[in-house]
XYZ file of C-alpha atoms in Angstrom:
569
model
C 131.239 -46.716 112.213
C 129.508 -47.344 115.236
C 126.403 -46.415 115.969
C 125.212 -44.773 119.518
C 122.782 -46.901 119.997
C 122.652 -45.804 123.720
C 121.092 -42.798 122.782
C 117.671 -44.733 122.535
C 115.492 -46.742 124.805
C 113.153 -49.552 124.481
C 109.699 -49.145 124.138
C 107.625 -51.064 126.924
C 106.082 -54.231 126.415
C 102.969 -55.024 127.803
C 103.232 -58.114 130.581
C 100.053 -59.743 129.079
C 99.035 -62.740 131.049
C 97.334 -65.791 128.905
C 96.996 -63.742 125.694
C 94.769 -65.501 123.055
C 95.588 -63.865 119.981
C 98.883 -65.976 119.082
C 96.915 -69.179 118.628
C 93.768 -67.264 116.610
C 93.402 -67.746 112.781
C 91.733 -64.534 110.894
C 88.611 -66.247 109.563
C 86.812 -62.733 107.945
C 87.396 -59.493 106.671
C 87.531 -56.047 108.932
C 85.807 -52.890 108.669
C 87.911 -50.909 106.299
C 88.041 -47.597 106.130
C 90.033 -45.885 103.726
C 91.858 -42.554 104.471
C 93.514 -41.572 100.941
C 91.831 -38.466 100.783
C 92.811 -37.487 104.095
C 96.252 -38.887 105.584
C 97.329 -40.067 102.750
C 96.697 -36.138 100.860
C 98.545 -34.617 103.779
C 101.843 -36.421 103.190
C 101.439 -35.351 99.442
C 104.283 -32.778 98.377
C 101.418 -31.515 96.041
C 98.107 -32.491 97.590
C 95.131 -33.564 95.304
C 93.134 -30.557 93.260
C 89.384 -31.036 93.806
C 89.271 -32.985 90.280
C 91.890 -35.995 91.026
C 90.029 -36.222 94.881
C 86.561 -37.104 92.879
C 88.372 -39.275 90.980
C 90.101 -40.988 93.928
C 86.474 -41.172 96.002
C 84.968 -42.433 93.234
C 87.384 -45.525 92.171
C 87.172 -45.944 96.740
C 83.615 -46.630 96.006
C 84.096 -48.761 93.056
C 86.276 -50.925 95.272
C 83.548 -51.591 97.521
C 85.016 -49.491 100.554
C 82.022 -47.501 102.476
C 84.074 -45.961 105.156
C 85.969 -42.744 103.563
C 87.881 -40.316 105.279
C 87.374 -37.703 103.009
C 89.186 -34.542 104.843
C 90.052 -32.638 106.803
C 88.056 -29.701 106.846
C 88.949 -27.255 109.119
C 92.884 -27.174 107.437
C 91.871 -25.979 104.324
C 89.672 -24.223 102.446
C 89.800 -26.673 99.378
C 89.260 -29.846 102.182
C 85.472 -27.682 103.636
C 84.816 -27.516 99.786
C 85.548 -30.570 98.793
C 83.247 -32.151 101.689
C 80.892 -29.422 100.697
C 80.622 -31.008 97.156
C 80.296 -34.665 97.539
C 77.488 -33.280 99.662
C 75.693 -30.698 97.708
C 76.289 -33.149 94.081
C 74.974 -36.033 96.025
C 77.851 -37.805 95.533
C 77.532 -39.977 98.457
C 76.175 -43.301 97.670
C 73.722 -44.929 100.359
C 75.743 -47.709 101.565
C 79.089 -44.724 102.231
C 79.979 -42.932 105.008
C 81.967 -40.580 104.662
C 84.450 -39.233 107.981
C 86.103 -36.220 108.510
C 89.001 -35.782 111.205
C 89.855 -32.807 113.680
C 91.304 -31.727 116.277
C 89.863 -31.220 120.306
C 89.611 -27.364 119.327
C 86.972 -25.647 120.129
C 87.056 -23.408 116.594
C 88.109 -26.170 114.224
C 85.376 -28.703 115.748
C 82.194 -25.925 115.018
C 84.070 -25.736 111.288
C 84.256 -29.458 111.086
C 80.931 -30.286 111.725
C 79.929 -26.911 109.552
C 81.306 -28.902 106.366
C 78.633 -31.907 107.014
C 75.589 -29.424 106.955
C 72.931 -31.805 105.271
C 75.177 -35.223 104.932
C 72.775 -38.061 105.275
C 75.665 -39.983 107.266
C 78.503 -38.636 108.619
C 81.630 -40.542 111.313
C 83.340 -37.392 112.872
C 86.716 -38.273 114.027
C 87.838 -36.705 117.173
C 91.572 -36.664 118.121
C 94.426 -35.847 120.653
C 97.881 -36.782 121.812
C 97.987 -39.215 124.654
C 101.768 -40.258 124.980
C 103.780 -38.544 127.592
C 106.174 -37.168 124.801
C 103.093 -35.219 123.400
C 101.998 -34.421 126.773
C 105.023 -33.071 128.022
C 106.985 -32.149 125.486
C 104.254 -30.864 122.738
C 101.148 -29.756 124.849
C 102.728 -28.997 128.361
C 99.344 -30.592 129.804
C 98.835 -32.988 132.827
C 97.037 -36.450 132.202
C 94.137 -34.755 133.756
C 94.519 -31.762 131.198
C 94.398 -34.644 128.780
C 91.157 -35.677 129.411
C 89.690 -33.128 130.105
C 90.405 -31.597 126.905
C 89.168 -34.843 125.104
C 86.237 -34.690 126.858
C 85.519 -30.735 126.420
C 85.648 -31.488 122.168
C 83.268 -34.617 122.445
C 80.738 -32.798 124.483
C 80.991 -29.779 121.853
C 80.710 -32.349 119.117
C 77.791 -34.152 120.563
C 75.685 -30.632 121.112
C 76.508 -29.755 117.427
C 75.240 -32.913 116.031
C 72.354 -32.911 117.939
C 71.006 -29.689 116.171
C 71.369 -31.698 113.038
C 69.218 -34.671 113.912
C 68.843 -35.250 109.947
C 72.324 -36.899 109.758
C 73.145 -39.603 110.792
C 76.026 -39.431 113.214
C 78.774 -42.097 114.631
C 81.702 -40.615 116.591
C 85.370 -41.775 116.529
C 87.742 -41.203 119.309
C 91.602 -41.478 118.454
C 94.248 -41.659 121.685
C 96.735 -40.522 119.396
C 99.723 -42.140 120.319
C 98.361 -44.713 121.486
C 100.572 -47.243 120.680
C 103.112 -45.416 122.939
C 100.540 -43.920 125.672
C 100.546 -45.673 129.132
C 97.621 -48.047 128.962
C 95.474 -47.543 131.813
C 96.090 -43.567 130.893
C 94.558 -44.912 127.346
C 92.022 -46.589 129.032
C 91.246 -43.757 131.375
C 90.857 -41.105 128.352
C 88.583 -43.442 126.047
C 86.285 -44.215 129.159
C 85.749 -40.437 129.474
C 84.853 -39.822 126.242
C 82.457 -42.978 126.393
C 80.531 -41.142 129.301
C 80.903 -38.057 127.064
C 79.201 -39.589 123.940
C 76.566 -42.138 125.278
C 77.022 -44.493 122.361
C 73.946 -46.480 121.730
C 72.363 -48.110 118.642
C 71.406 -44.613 117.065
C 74.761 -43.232 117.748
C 77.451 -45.541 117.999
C 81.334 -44.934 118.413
C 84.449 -46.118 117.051
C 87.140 -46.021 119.374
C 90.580 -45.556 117.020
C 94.065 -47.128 118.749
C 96.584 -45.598 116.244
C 100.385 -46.958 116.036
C 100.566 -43.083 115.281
C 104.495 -44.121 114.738
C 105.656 -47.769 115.108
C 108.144 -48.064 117.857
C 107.960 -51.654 119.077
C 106.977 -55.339 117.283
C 103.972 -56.128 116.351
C 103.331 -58.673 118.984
C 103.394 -55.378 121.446
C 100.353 -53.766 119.451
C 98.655 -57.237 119.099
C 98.749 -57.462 123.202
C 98.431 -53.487 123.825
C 95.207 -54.143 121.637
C 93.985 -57.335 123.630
C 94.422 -55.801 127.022
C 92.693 -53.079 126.224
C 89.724 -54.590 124.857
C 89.957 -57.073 127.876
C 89.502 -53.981 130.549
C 87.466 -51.528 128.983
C 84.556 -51.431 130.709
C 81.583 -51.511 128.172
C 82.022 -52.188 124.385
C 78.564 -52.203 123.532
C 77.659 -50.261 120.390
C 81.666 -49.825 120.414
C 83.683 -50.622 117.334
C 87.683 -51.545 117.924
C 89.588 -49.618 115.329
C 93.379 -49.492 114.231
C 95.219 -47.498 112.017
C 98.521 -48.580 112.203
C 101.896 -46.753 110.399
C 104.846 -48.218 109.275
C 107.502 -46.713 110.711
C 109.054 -49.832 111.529
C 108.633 -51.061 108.022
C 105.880 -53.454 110.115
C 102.690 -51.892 109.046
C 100.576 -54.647 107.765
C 102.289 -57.521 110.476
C 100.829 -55.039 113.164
C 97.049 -54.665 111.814
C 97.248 -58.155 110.718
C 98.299 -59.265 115.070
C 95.725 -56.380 115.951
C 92.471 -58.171 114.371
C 93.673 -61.528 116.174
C 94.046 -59.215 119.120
C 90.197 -58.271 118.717
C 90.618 -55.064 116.455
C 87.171 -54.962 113.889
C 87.749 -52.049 111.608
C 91.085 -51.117 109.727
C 92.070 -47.513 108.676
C 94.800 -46.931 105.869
C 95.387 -46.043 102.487
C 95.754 -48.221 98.708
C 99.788 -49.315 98.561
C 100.613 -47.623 101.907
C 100.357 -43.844 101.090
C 100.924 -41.702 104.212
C 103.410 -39.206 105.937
C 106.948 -40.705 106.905
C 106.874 -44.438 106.178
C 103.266 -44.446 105.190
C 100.237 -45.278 106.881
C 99.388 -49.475 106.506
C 99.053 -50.636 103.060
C 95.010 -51.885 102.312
C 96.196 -53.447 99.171
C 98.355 -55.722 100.287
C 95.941 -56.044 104.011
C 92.945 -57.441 101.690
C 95.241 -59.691 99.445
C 96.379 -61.191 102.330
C 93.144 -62.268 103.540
C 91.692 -63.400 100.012
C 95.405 -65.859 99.857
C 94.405 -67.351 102.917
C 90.200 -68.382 101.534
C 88.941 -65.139 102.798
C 86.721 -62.855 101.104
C 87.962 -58.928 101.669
C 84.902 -57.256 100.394
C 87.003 -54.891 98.202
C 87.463 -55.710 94.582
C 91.002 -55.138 93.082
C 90.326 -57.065 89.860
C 91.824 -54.833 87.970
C 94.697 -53.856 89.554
C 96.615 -52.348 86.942
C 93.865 -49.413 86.904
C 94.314 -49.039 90.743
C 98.076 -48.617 90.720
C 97.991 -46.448 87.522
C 94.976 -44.426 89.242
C 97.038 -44.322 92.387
C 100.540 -43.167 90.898
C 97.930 -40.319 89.294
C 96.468 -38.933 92.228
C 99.803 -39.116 94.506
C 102.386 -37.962 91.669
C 104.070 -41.012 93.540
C 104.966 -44.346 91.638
C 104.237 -47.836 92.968
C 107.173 -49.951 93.497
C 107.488 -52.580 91.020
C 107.995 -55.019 93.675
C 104.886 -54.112 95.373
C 102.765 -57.207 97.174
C 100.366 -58.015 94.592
C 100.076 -54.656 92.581
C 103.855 -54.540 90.973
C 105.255 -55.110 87.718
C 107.308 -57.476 88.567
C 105.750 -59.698 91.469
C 104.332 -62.120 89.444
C 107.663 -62.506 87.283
C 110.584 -65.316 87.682
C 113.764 -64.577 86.056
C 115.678 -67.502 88.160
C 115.335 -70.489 86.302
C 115.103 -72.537 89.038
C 112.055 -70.679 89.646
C 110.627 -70.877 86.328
C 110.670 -74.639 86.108
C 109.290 -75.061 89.445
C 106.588 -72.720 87.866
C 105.935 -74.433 84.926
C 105.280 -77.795 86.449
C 103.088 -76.586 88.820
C 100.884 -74.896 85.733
C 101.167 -78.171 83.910
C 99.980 -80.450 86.953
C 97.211 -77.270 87.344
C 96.057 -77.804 83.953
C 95.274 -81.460 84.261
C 93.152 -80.526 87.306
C 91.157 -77.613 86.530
C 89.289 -77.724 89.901
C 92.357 -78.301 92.155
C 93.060 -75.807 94.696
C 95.358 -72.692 93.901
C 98.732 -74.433 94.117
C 101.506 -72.953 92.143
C 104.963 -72.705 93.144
C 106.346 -69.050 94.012
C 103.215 -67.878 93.272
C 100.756 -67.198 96.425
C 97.968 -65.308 94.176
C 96.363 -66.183 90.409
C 97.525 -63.908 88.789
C 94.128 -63.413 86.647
C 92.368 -62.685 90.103
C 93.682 -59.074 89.773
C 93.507 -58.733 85.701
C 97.034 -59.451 85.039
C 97.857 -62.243 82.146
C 99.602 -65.363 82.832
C 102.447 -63.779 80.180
C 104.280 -61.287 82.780
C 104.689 -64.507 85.224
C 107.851 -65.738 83.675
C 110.444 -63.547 81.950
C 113.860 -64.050 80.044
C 117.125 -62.627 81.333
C 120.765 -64.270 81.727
C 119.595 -65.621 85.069
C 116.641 -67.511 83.082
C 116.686 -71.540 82.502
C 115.031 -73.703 79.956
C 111.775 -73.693 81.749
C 111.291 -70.091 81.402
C 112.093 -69.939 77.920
C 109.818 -73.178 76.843
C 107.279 -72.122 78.810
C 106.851 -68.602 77.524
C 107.135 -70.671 74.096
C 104.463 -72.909 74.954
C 101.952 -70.175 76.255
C 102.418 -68.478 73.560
C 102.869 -70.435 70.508
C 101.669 -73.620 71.627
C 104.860 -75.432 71.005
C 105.673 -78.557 74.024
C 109.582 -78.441 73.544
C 111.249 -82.046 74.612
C 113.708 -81.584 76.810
C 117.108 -81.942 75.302
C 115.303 -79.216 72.670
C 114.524 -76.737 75.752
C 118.456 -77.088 76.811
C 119.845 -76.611 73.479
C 117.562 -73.513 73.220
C 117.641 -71.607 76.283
C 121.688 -71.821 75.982
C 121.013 -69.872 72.804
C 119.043 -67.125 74.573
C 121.206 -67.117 77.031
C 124.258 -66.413 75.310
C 122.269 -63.567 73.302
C 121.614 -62.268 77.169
C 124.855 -62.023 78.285
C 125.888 -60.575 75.223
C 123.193 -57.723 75.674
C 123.129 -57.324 79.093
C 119.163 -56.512 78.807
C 116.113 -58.983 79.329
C 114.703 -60.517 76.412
C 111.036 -59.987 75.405
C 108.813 -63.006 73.769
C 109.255 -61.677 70.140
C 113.482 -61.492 69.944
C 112.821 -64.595 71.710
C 110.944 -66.224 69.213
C 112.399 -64.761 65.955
C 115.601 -66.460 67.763
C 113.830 -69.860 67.878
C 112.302 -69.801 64.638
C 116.144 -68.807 62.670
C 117.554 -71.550 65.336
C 115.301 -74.151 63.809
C 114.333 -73.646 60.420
C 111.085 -72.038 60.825
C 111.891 -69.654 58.021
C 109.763 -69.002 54.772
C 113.153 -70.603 52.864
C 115.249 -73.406 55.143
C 118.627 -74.051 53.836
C 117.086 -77.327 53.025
C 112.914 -77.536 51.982
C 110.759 -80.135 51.254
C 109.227 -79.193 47.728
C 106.907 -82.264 47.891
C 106.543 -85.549 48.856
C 104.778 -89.094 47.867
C 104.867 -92.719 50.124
C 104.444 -95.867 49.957
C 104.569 -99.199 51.243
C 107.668 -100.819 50.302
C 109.206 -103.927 50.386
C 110.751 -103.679 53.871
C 108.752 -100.438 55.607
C 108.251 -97.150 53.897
C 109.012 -95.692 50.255
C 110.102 -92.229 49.791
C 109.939 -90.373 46.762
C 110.846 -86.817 47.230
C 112.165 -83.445 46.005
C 114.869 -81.438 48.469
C 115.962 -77.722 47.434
C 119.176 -76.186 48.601
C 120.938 -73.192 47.552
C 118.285 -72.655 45.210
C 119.011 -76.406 43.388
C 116.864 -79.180 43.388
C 117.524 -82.504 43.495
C 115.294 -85.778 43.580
C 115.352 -88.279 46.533
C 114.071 -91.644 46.439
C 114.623 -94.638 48.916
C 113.187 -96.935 51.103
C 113.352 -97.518 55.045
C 111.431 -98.960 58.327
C 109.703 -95.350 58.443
C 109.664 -92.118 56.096
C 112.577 -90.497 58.591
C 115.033 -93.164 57.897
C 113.935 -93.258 53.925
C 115.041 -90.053 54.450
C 118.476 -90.327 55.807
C 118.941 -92.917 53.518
C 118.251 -90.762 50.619
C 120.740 -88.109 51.426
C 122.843 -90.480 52.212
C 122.816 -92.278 48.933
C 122.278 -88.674 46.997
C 125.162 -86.736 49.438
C 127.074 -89.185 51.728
C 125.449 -87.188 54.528
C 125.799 -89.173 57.829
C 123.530 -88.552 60.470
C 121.385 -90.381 62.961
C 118.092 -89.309 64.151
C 118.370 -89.358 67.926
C 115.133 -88.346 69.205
C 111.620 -87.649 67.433
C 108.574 -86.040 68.440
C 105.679 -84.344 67.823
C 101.811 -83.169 68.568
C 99.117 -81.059 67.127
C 98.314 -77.429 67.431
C 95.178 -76.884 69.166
C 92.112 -79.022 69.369
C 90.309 -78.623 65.981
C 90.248 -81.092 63.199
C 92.341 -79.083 60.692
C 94.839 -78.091 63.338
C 98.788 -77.980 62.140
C 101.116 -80.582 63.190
C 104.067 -79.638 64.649
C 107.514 -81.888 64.584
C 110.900 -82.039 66.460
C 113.559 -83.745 65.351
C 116.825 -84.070 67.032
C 119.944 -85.723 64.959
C 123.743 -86.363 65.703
C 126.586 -85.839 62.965
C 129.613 -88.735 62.806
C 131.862 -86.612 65.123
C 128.812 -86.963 67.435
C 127.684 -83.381 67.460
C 123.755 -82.560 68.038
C 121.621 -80.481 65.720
C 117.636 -80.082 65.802
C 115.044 -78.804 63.753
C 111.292 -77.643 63.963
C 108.671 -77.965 61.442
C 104.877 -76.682 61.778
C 102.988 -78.440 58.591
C 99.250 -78.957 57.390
C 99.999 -82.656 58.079
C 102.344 -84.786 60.295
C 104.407 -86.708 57.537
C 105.191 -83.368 55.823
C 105.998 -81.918 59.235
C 108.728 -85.058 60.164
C 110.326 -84.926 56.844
C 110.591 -81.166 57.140
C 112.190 -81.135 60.676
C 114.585 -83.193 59.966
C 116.034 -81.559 56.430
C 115.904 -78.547 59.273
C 117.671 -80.809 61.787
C 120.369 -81.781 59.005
C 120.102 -78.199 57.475
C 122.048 -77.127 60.803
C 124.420 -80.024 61.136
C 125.234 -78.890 57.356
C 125.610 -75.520 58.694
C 128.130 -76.341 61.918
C 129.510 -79.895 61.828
C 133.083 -80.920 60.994
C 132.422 -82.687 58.187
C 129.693 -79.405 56.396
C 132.649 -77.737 54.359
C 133.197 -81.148 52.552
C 129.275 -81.434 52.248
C 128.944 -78.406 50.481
C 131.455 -78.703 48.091
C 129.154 -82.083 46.883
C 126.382 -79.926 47.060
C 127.715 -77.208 45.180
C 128.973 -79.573 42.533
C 125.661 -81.078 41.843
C 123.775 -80.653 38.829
């Protein structure tokens, strides 16, 4: 197919001489302003009931925002109420302000300012279409129509706030469609409504440059924002807002270019909730900043109880892939990944007081409430650092290496075969059969007794398999290779220990001692084992019989084996 692309036309970039903001770091957080309640209910197929908005302004408030959009009041009668009874219940904490939103009509701005009868603070948000399309195409009005009617609603605002002199009132001004309204025709309609409104210290004024819908790059809203900031005439007692969409899939670049560009305040909603693409995403806005050293002011410690608040309200699930606030964001199934991972926890560990510095993972995960044990998970794509990692966090065993290969081949075969990830328990139960860490190995240690010999160690011991038991005793350099020589002696069994090692678990005095032992038949075939004893020796001895208990179980040579064994009385 191809596509008639000619059908559309570039947007207009701005011809911005010496802009600033490209080489500008953000350094602190913005103004944010939350509009869940508001935007975000509108572009709900079933907007909120009274009950889930409390609960939404609430948990706003909780986060630390104190800007709320909290309807819009003249579209319904359940928005009035609603602003009615955060007002009335005294729901409005000190530090919050709470904003409602209307048109420039004459009818709908009396209601508007109705609803905030006795707020002690109140931001009334003023708004109309700027861009030519609305003009023309929407309204039928002439720039000067524009104005004028911009300038009609913020003198009938001001005269209806005055007669409540107990509130305190700020005043926001939205050019809606701003990001795609000529800019000295922007300019022109924002310094009317300046001269309209007076702003001083007692009533100041947020001016609002909405990306109503994203239609260029960001870098065009970073310099539409700079300009205008550069050639407005008088920002005193003037805040710079944004309240970018994401249209363009762009949302968070754009506000993230518009505070280099000068913007203060930020409007939006928790994980992007809005009409069409959704209005910019606050979550992932505030992350951002706290990734790069920067405190956002808003706590999302628990983050879990945000989303699962959030999917509540909206009836509208959070993507497990979500910046930050999915499932799966912290998770690596690659192994590549996972290894990278767990040396970067290991080299974290010896330096408690490093800097954050983990591989593939920008954000602690704890710094939001989630555990360490969702950051690496087991699939077919998984390697041996995955699997010995989740191991190690979770049972405290440090698997050598050649231990880590043998056993993530094991899960992965049992992951191919299913198809399905693997969780830590099938994972473990799967280690424990692999290695002998079952209440009855194919070959136990019944008990045990050493002593010096005449050339190293002395081993007197007692070995049941197959529900037999049979008496071992015989001397080497150490109590493994008394061992081997034992079974050797007792069974012909052949092997060689090839690798040995082992450490405690935990840090207390009467912590277990856990051995690995890894051992090669004749026809060079490798088999381990994995003990976890009240002391060391026990633990050795025991890893090995495990370690031999599996060569027994899958070397050549095993069907001969057990016919000696069998035979034995």
């Amino acid at each position: 197919m191809t596509y008639p692309a000619g059908k559309y036309t570039p947007t207009p970039v701005i011809d911005l001489a010496e802009r600033t903001w490209p080489g500008k770091q953000l350094t602190t957080a913005p103004r944010w302003c939350s509009t869940d309640l508001r935007d975000g209910n509108q572009a709900l197929a079933n907007p909120m009931d009274q009950d889930k908005k409390v609960l939404l302004f609430d948990h706003l408030i909780r986060c630390g925002f104190q800007e709320i959009e909290v309807a819009f009041p003249s579209a319904s009668q359940t928005d009035f109420d609603f602003v009615r009874a955060l007002i009335k219940q005294d729901k409005i904490p000190d530090a919050v302000w709470i904003q409602v939103i209307t048109q420039s009509r004459p009818d709908l701005i009396e209601r508007t300012i109705a609803s905030l009868a006795g707020a002690p603070r109140a931001i009334v948000h003023l708004y109309n279409a700027t861009a030519p399309v609305f003009r023309e195409l929407v309204f039928n009005k002439s720039k000067a129509e524009t104005i004028a009617l911009a300038v009609a609603g913020l003198k009938q605002m001001r005269t209806l706030c005055e007669q409540q002199p107990e509130t305190d009132w700020v005043l926001e001004y939205s050019p809606e469609t701003f990001c795609f309204t000529e800019l000295d025709f922007a300019l022109a309609v924002c310094e009317a409504v300046k001269a309209a409104w007076q702003p001083s210290a007692e009533r100041p004024m947020i001016l609002n440059l909405p990306a109503t819908v994203e239609v260029n790059t960001p870098n065009v809203y970073a310099d539409q924002i700079e300009s205008f900031i550069r050639q407005f005439s008088d920002l005193s007692h003037i805040t710079i807002s944004i309240h970018p969409h994401n249209d363009r899939g762009t949302g968070v670049a754009s506000a993230e270019l518009a505070m280099l560009a000068g913007a203060q305040r930020i409007e939006g909603c928790l994980f992007g909730n809005g009409e069409r693409t959704g209005n910019v995403d606050l979550v992932t806005l505030a992350m951002n900043l706290y990734t790069q050293g920067i405190d956002p002011q808003l706590d999302y410690s628990d983050i879990r109880q945000t989303v699962e608040l959030i999917e509540y309200c909206n009836q509208i699930p959070v993507h497990p892939r979500h910046p930050y606030a999915g499932e799966l964001v912290f998770t690596a199934f690659s192994g590549s990944h996972q290894d990278a991972i767990k040396k970067g926890f290991a080299i974290k560990s010896a330096s408690s007081n490093a800097p954050w510095l983990i591989p593939y993972l920008p954000l602690d995960p704890q710094d939001v409430g989630c555990s360490y044990e969702a950051v690496i998970r087991v699939n077919s794509q998984s390697g041996k650092s995955g699997v010995a990692w989740l191991i190690e966090q979770n049972h405290g065993l440090k698997l050598p290496r050649a231990l880590q290969i043998d056993f993530s081949q094991r899960v992965k075969l049992q992951a191919d075969i299913s198809g399905q990830e693997m969780g830590l328990s099938p994972i473990w139960s799967l280690f424990r059969r692999s290695y002998g860490l079952v209440p009855t190995p194919d070959l136990a240690l019944l008990d045990y007794r050493c002593e010096p010999g005449k050339t190293g160690q002395q081993l007197s011991a007692k070995v049941a398999f197959r529900g037999k038991t049979v008496s071992i005793r015989a001397e080497g350099n150490g109590l493994l290779s008394a061992l081997l020589d034992g079974l050797r002696q007792k069974w012909g069994i052949e092997v060689n220990i090839l690798d040995y090692a082992e450490h405690t678990l935990g840090q207390k005095t009467q912590s277990k001692a856990v051995a690995y032992v890894a051992c090669e038949t004749a026809d060079q075939q490798r088999f381990f084992g994995v003990a976890i004893e009240a002391d060391s020796s026990r633990a050795s001895l025991q890893a090995a019989l495990n370690a031999i208990g599996n060569a027994l179980k899958g070397s050549a040579s095993a069907a001969q084996l057990n016919v000696d064994l069998e035979q034995l009385s």
